[in-house]
């Protein structure tokens, strides 16, 4: 086993200790991101653990997780920094009163101005800066994990604005100049593909696509997340969910739904799947009434197939 | 290593994976980092760095398997055989300036790897070749014969790969080049020596002659296979790209039936590109709710006096579209493509209403929403395509059913040749439409010089169009539609 593989396996095991079960492909991405110091763009259907991956990484590396949720209209004042206007105004008031004292003894306009100039920059210094997630991540002394969630929901302009941060780990604040990261953060961007991301952004990132997990992996995930559940039932329920993903549905059940369902079955003290039980709890797995109605006809077949697994 | 990766990236590009320079640098660093020993990890790692969409990942997987499966055979001996190449820098630049295959002259210096100096390189340099061959005769030929006799496939594969690299097989572009490459590789591997051996044995030992000939032909077979595979690898999509390029310029009426499928893919591709370009066109409104924070922030420089006011509202501008297609025999193939195009664009243009007419006018919007494209188009042509064209009747119908729905946001596209079979075209209705709609565009497959001749009413109809243009190829169509999206 090569050294690289050992390192990657170590990441995978570290993740599984904190309850995030993944395959080598995902662990490789984390390994690369650390070594190449590049952000990871995580894509995949909703509910496969894109956000969880960032959380697990933060836990594994014991770094603080800083999260920025994107939405339409998000701008730099919410993502990067804001000036503390109230404080600035208050200080101006205070300064006004002190202005007389300050100017005492100053001869002529030039000298007064020179004295004022000494105060100029105080208003736009770090004391008056309110850091938002991105700036916070750059300011962390020992590095951090920065999660930029659902980047596809943000506007084009914001995406473009991120480019400087993603490639050089620095940002520009007009009043202060360029701020460099004290220690490069590990950046995760997640996307549900609600719109095509720009090439420039993709080029700067390691691209990781997380699909629905295969049966074996999903069983491991359930075993880690819902350890109380009986092994036989676990096999059946995973087989059933895997079967559902083969059907034509508006929205296929994701891992998070499988976990919820496993917890539900546990609560109901179920020992094995049967059609009635599934029918009654199907709304945990399927989120559209259309889907539930469509699948009803095939429910018996799916259940018996899952029981055979 | 770098050479190998460079060729791999070139093969990827040939399969439609877009790899930028910075990404190929990343790939180099990644390969260095994870090493070549563990295939699975190498594959994962490279795919994450190089493939950025689903389709690209798919292409990546197939190229990776084809490319590195071969590398695997030769790997046991490759490490001590080929010296690590010193001119990495050359190779790095080599990867980037790759578009042109004819630039062999500047390439020959960057191939220090493996084989004897001066081999390969020149495309037609006959003198160079003979010199090269004679040089090899001394060393390579006994090896080759020996290898063949021993049946040492691993060593043969390695020799083949080296010869392939010396012959710059990665530059192969056309299938007609196969013969040349086969010859070049054979020569590089020491064909001359084999021939000499045959000659030497000719009079003395007929059996041996036959034997060696058999070996030689077997080898040629293998080399040909190898060249085929490489051709496949490096030119995977080149043929298709060329055809697509040609097709997009060809007159739509002249598109062959057998190219229809390709054409459909092409239309979809163009539509997707337009969607990507325009999916989030929006403009800031100049009234609405005040964006207080932003306003304060912007005006702090003015001591809080509000010079520069910002509003919260943003308007997403999405045009409404009414498409009216003449589907009578003469223009039906154009209508075919226009409809195809518009429906591929539904993501950006949610409000498309499509009408078809020859005599009778009817709405086909629902048909296209429920049926797949082919069926819908076939159906449309069947229902509306039979009558003789009558613009007057069609416009009357239009006035009755759709006019209320046309407003200042609507763009009306009319596709037709404007030949109304001498019936009154009712230009007055078009005038009303023009007054209400944002824009009226007329696409005419006939060239401008034909307008107004015979029963063509284009002259009078064009007066009420914001723009009337000739539209004969997919490129034209794309231009018009992109224009609509841009101007909203």
CSV table of N, CA and C in Angstrom, one decimal, chain A residues 4-5 8 24-25 28-29 31-32 35-36 38 43 72 76-77 81-82 85 88 124 132 152-157 195-196 199 202-203 205-209, chain B residues 18 20 22-23 26 29-30 32-35 37-38 40-41 44-45 47-49 51-54 57 272 276 279-280 282 293-294 296-298 300 314 316:
chain,number,residue,atom,x,y,z
A,4,UNK,N,0.5,7.4,-0.1
A,4,UNK,CA,-0.7,8.2,-0.4
A,4,UNK,C,-2.0,7.5,0.0
A,5,UNK,N,-2.0,6.2,-0.4
A,5,UNK,CA,-3.2,5.5,-0.1
A,5,UNK,C,-3.4,5.4,1.5
A,8,UNK,N,-4.9,8.6,2.6
A,8,UNK,CA,-6.3,8.7,2.2
A,8,UNK,C,-7.1,7.8,3.0
A,24,UNK,N,-13.4,5.9,-1.0
A,24,UNK,CA,-12.1,6.4,-1.3
A,24,UNK,C,-12.1,7.6,-2.2
A,25,UNK,N,-13.1,7.7,-3.1
A,25,UNK,CA,-13.1,8.8,-4.0
A,25,UNK,C,-13.3,10.1,-3.3
A,28,UNK,N,-10.2,11.0,-1.3
A,28,UNK,CA,-9.2,11.5,-2.2
A,28,UNK,C,-9.3,13.0,-2.4
A,29,UNK,N,-10.6,13.4,-2.6
A,29,UNK,CA,-10.8,14.8,-2.8
A,29,UNK,C,-10.3,15.6,-1.6
A,31,UNK,N,-8.0,14.8,0.5
A,31,UNK,CA,-6.6,14.7,0.5
A,31,UNK,C,-6.0,15.8,-0.5
A,32,UNK,N,-6.6,15.8,-1.7
A,32,UNK,CA,-6.1,16.7,-2.7
A,32,UNK,C,-6.3,18.2,-2.3
A,35,UNK,N,-3.6,19.1,0.1
A,35,UNK,CA,-2.2,19.2,-0.4
A,35,UNK,C,-2.1,20.3,-1.5
A,36,UNK,N,-3.1,20.4,-2.3
A,36,UNK,CA,-3.0,21.4,-3.4
A,36,UNK,C,-3.5,22.7,-3.0
A,38,UNK,N,-6.6,23.8,-2.7
A,38,UNK,CA,-7.6,24.3,-3.6
A,38,UNK,C,-9.0,24.0,-3.0
A,43,UNK,N,-20.8,18.6,-5.9
A,43,UNK,CA,-22.1,18.6,-6.5
A,43,UNK,C,-22.8,17.2,-6.2
A,72,UNK,N,-30.3,34.2,-3.2
A,72,UNK,CA,-30.4,35.3,-4.2
A,72,UNK,C,-30.3,36.6,-3.5
A,76,UNK,N,-21.7,41.4,-0.8
A,76,UNK,CA,-20.5,41.4,0.0
A,76,UNK,C,-20.7,41.9,1.4
A,77,UNK,N,-21.7,42.8,1.6
A,77,UNK,CA,-21.8,43.3,3.0
A,77,UNK,C,-22.3,42.2,3.9
A,81,UNK,N,-17.8,41.7,4.8
A,81,UNK,CA,-17.6,42.6,5.9
A,81,UNK,C,-18.6,43.7,5.8
A,82,UNK,N,-18.8,44.4,6.9
A,82,UNK,CA,-19.6,45.6,6.9
A,82,UNK,C,-19.0,46.6,7.9
A,85,UNK,N,-21.5,51.1,11.3
A,85,UNK,CA,-22.0,52.5,11.1
A,85,UNK,C,-22.3,53.2,12.4
A,88,UNK,N,-19.2,54.2,14.2
A,88,UNK,CA,-18.6,55.3,13.5
A,88,UNK,C,-19.3,56.6,13.8
A,124,UNK,N,-11.8,54.0,9.3
A,124,UNK,CA,-11.9,52.8,8.4
A,124,UNK,C,-10.7,51.9,8.8
A,132,UNK,N,-17.8,39.4,8.4
A,132,UNK,CA,-18.8,38.4,8.0
A,132,UNK,C,-18.1,37.1,7.7
A,152,UNK,N,-25.0,27.8,-6.1
A,152,UNK,CA,-25.8,28.0,-7.3
A,152,UNK,C,-27.0,28.9,-7.0
A,153,UNK,N,-27.3,29.1,-5.8
A,153,UNK,CA,-28.5,30.0,-5.5
A,153,UNK,C,-28.1,31.5,-5.5
A,154,UNK,N,-26.8,31.7,-5.5
A,154,UNK,CA,-26.4,33.1,-5.4
A,154,UNK,C,-26.4,33.7,-6.8
A,155,UNK,N,-26.1,35.0,-6.9
A,155,UNK,CA,-26.1,35.7,-8.2
A,155,UNK,C,-24.8,35.5,-8.9
A,156,UNK,N,-24.8,35.8,-10.2
A,156,UNK,CA,-23.6,35.7,-11.0
A,156,UNK,C,-22.5,36.6,-10.4
A,157,UNK,N,-22.9,37.8,-10.0
A,157,UNK,CA,-22.0,38.8,-9.5
A,157,UNK,C,-21.2,38.3,-8.3
A,195,UNK,N,-28.4,26.0,-11.3
A,195,UNK,CA,-28.0,26.7,-12.6
A,195,UNK,C,-26.6,26.3,-12.8
A,196,UNK,N,-26.2,26.5,-14.1
A,196,UNK,CA,-24.8,26.1,-14.5
A,196,UNK,C,-23.8,27.1,-13.9
A,199,UNK,N,-17.5,28.8,-15.8
A,199,UNK,CA,-16.2,28.0,-16.1
A,199,UNK,C,-15.1,28.5,-15.2
A,202,UNK,N,-15.4,26.9,-11.9
A,202,UNK,CA,-15.1,25.4,-11.9
A,202,UNK,C,-13.6,25.1,-12.1
A,203,UNK,N,-13.0,26.0,-12.9
A,203,UNK,CA,-11.6,25.8,-13.1
A,203,UNK,C,-10.8,25.9,-11.9
A,205,UNK,N,-11.6,25.0,-8.9
A,205,UNK,CA,-11.9,24.0,-7.9
A,205,UNK,C,-11.6,22.6,-8.3
A,206,UNK,N,-11.5,21.8,-7.2
A,206,UNK,CA,-11.5,20.3,-7.4
A,206,UNK,C,-13.0,20.0,-7.5
A,207,UNK,N,-13.3,19.2,-8.5
A,207,UNK,CA,-14.7,18.9,-8.7
A,207,UNK,C,-15.0,17.5,-8.1
A,208,UNK,N,-16.0,17.5,-7.2
A,208,UNK,CA,-16.4,16.2,-6.6
A,208,UNK,C,-17.8,16.0,-6.7
A,209,UNK,N,-18.2,14.9,-7.4
A,209,UNK,CA,-19.6,14.6,-7.6
A,209,UNK,C,-20.0,13.5,-6.6
B,18,UNK,N,-13.0,19.8,-21.6
B,18,UNK,CA,-12.3,21.0,-21.7
B,18,UNK,C,-11.2,21.1,-20.6
B,20,UNK,N,-8.2,23.3,-19.2
B,20,UNK,CA,-7.4,24.6,-19.4
B,20,UNK,C,-6.0,24.4,-19.0
B,22,UNK,N,-4.3,25.9,-16.6
B,22,UNK,CA,-4.2,25.8,-15.2
B,22,UNK,C,-4.6,24.5,-14.7
B,23,UNK,N,-5.6,23.9,-15.3
B,23,UNK,CA,-6.0,22.6,-14.9
B,23,UNK,C,-5.0,21.5,-15.3
B,26,UNK,N,-2.5,21.7,-12.6
B,26,UNK,CA,-3.0,21.0,-11.4
B,26,UNK,C,-2.9,19.5,-11.6
B,29,UNK,N,0.6,18.5,-10.8
B,29,UNK,CA,0.8,18.5,-9.3
B,29,UNK,C,0.1,17.3,-8.7
B,30,UNK,N,-1.1,17.0,-9.1
B,30,UNK,CA,-1.9,15.9,-8.5
B,30,UNK,C,-1.1,14.6,-8.8
B,32,UNK,N,1.9,14.0,-9.3
B,32,UNK,CA,3.1,14.0,-8.5
B,32,UNK,C,2.8,13.6,-7.1
B,33,UNK,N,1.7,14.2,-6.7
B,33,UNK,CA,1.3,14.0,-5.3
B,33,UNK,C,0.8,12.5,-5.0
B,34,UNK,N,0.0,12.0,-5.9
B,34,UNK,CA,-0.6,10.7,-5.6
B,34,UNK,C,0.2,9.6,-6.2
B,35,UNK,N,1.1,9.9,-7.2
B,35,UNK,CA,1.9,8.8,-7.8
B,35,UNK,C,1.2,8.0,-8.7
B,37,UNK,N,1.4,4.6,-8.8
B,37,UNK,CA,1.3,3.2,-8.5
B,37,UNK,C,-0.1,2.7,-8.3
B,38,UNK,N,-0.9,3.6,-7.6
B,38,UNK,CA,-2.3,3.2,-7.3
B,38,UNK,C,-3.2,3.7,-8.3
B,40,UNK,N,-6.4,3.3,-8.8
B,40,UNK,CA,-7.8,3.7,-8.4
B,40,UNK,C,-7.7,5.2,-7.9
B,41,UNK,N,-6.7,5.4,-7.1
B,41,UNK,CA,-6.5,6.7,-6.5
B,41,UNK,C,-6.1,7.7,-7.6
B,44,UNK,N,-9.3,8.6,-9.4
B,44,UNK,CA,-10.2,9.5,-8.6
B,44,UNK,C,-9.6,10.9,-8.7
B,45,UNK,N,-8.3,11.0,-8.3
B,45,UNK,CA,-7.7,12.3,-8.2
B,45,UNK,C,-7.7,13.1,-9.5
B,47,UNK,N,-9.6,12.7,-12.1
B,47,UNK,CA,-11.0,13.0,-12.5
B,47,UNK,C,-11.5,14.2,-11.7
B,48,UNK,N,-11.1,14.3,-10.5
B,48,UNK,CA,-11.6,15.5,-9.7
B,48,UNK,C,-11.0,16.8,-10.2
B,49,UNK,N,-9.8,16.7,-10.7
B,49,UNK,CA,-9.1,17.9,-11.1
B,49,UNK,C,-9.4,18.3,-12.5
B,51,UNK,N,-12.1,16.7,-14.7
B,51,UNK,CA,-13.5,16.6,-15.3
B,51,UNK,C,-14.4,17.4,-14.4
B,52,UNK,N,-15.1,18.4,-15.0
B,52,UNK,CA,-15.9,19.3,-14.2
B,52,UNK,C,-17.4,19.2,-14.4
B,53,UNK,N,-17.9,18.3,-15.3
B,53,UNK,CA,-19.3,18.1,-15.4
B,53,UNK,C,-19.5,16.6,-15.5
B,54,UNK,N,-20.8,16.2,-15.5
B,54,UNK,CA,-21.1,14.8,-15.6
B,54,UNK,C,-20.6,14.2,-16.9
B,57,UNK,N,-17.0,13.8,-16.9
B,57,UNK,CA,-16.5,12.7,-16.1
B,57,UNK,C,-16.7,11.4,-16.8
B,272,UNK,N,-28.5,25.1,-25.5
B,272,UNK,CA,-27.9,25.0,-24.1
B,272,UNK,C,-26.9,26.1,-23.9
B,276,UNK,N,-27.2,29.0,-21.1
B,276,UNK,CA,-26.1,29.3,-20.1
B,276,UNK,C,-25.7,30.7,-20.1
B,279,UNK,N,-29.2,32.7,-18.7
B,279,UNK,CA,-30.2,32.2,-17.7
B,279,UNK,C,-30.5,33.2,-16.6
B,280,UNK,N,-29.6,34.2,-16.4
B,280,UNK,CA,-29.9,35.0,-15.2
B,280,UNK,C,-29.8,36.5,-15.6
B,282,UNK,N,-31.0,40.0,-15.7
B,282,UNK,CA,-31.9,40.8,-14.8
B,282,UNK,C,-31.4,42.2,-14.8
B,293,UNK,N,-29.6,49.7,3.9
B,293,UNK,CA,-28.2,49.4,4.3
B,293,UNK,C,-27.3,49.9,3.2
B,294,UNK,N,-27.6,49.5,2.0
B,294,UNK,CA,-26.7,49.8,0.9
B,294,UNK,C,-26.6,51.3,0.7
B,296,UNK,N,-27.1,53.7,2.9
B,296,UNK,CA,-26.3,54.3,3.9
B,296,UNK,C,-24.8,54.1,3.7
B,297,UNK,N,-24.5,52.8,3.3
B,297,UNK,CA,-23.2,52.4,3.1
B,297,UNK,C,-22.5,53.3,2.0
B,298,UNK,N,-23.3,53.4,0.9
B,298,UNK,CA,-22.8,54.2,-0.2
B,298,UNK,C,-22.6,55.7,0.1
B,300,UNK,N,-22.1,57.2,3.0
B,300,UNK,CA,-21.4,57.6,4.2
B,300,UNK,C,-20.3,58.6,3.9
B,314,UNK,N,-35.0,43.9,-7.9
B,314,UNK,CA,-34.4,43.6,-9.1
B,314,UNK,C,-35.4,42.9,-10.0
B,316,UNK,N,-36.3,40.4,-13.0
B,316,UNK,CA,-35.8,39.4,-13.9
B,316,UNK,C,-36.6,39.6,-15.2
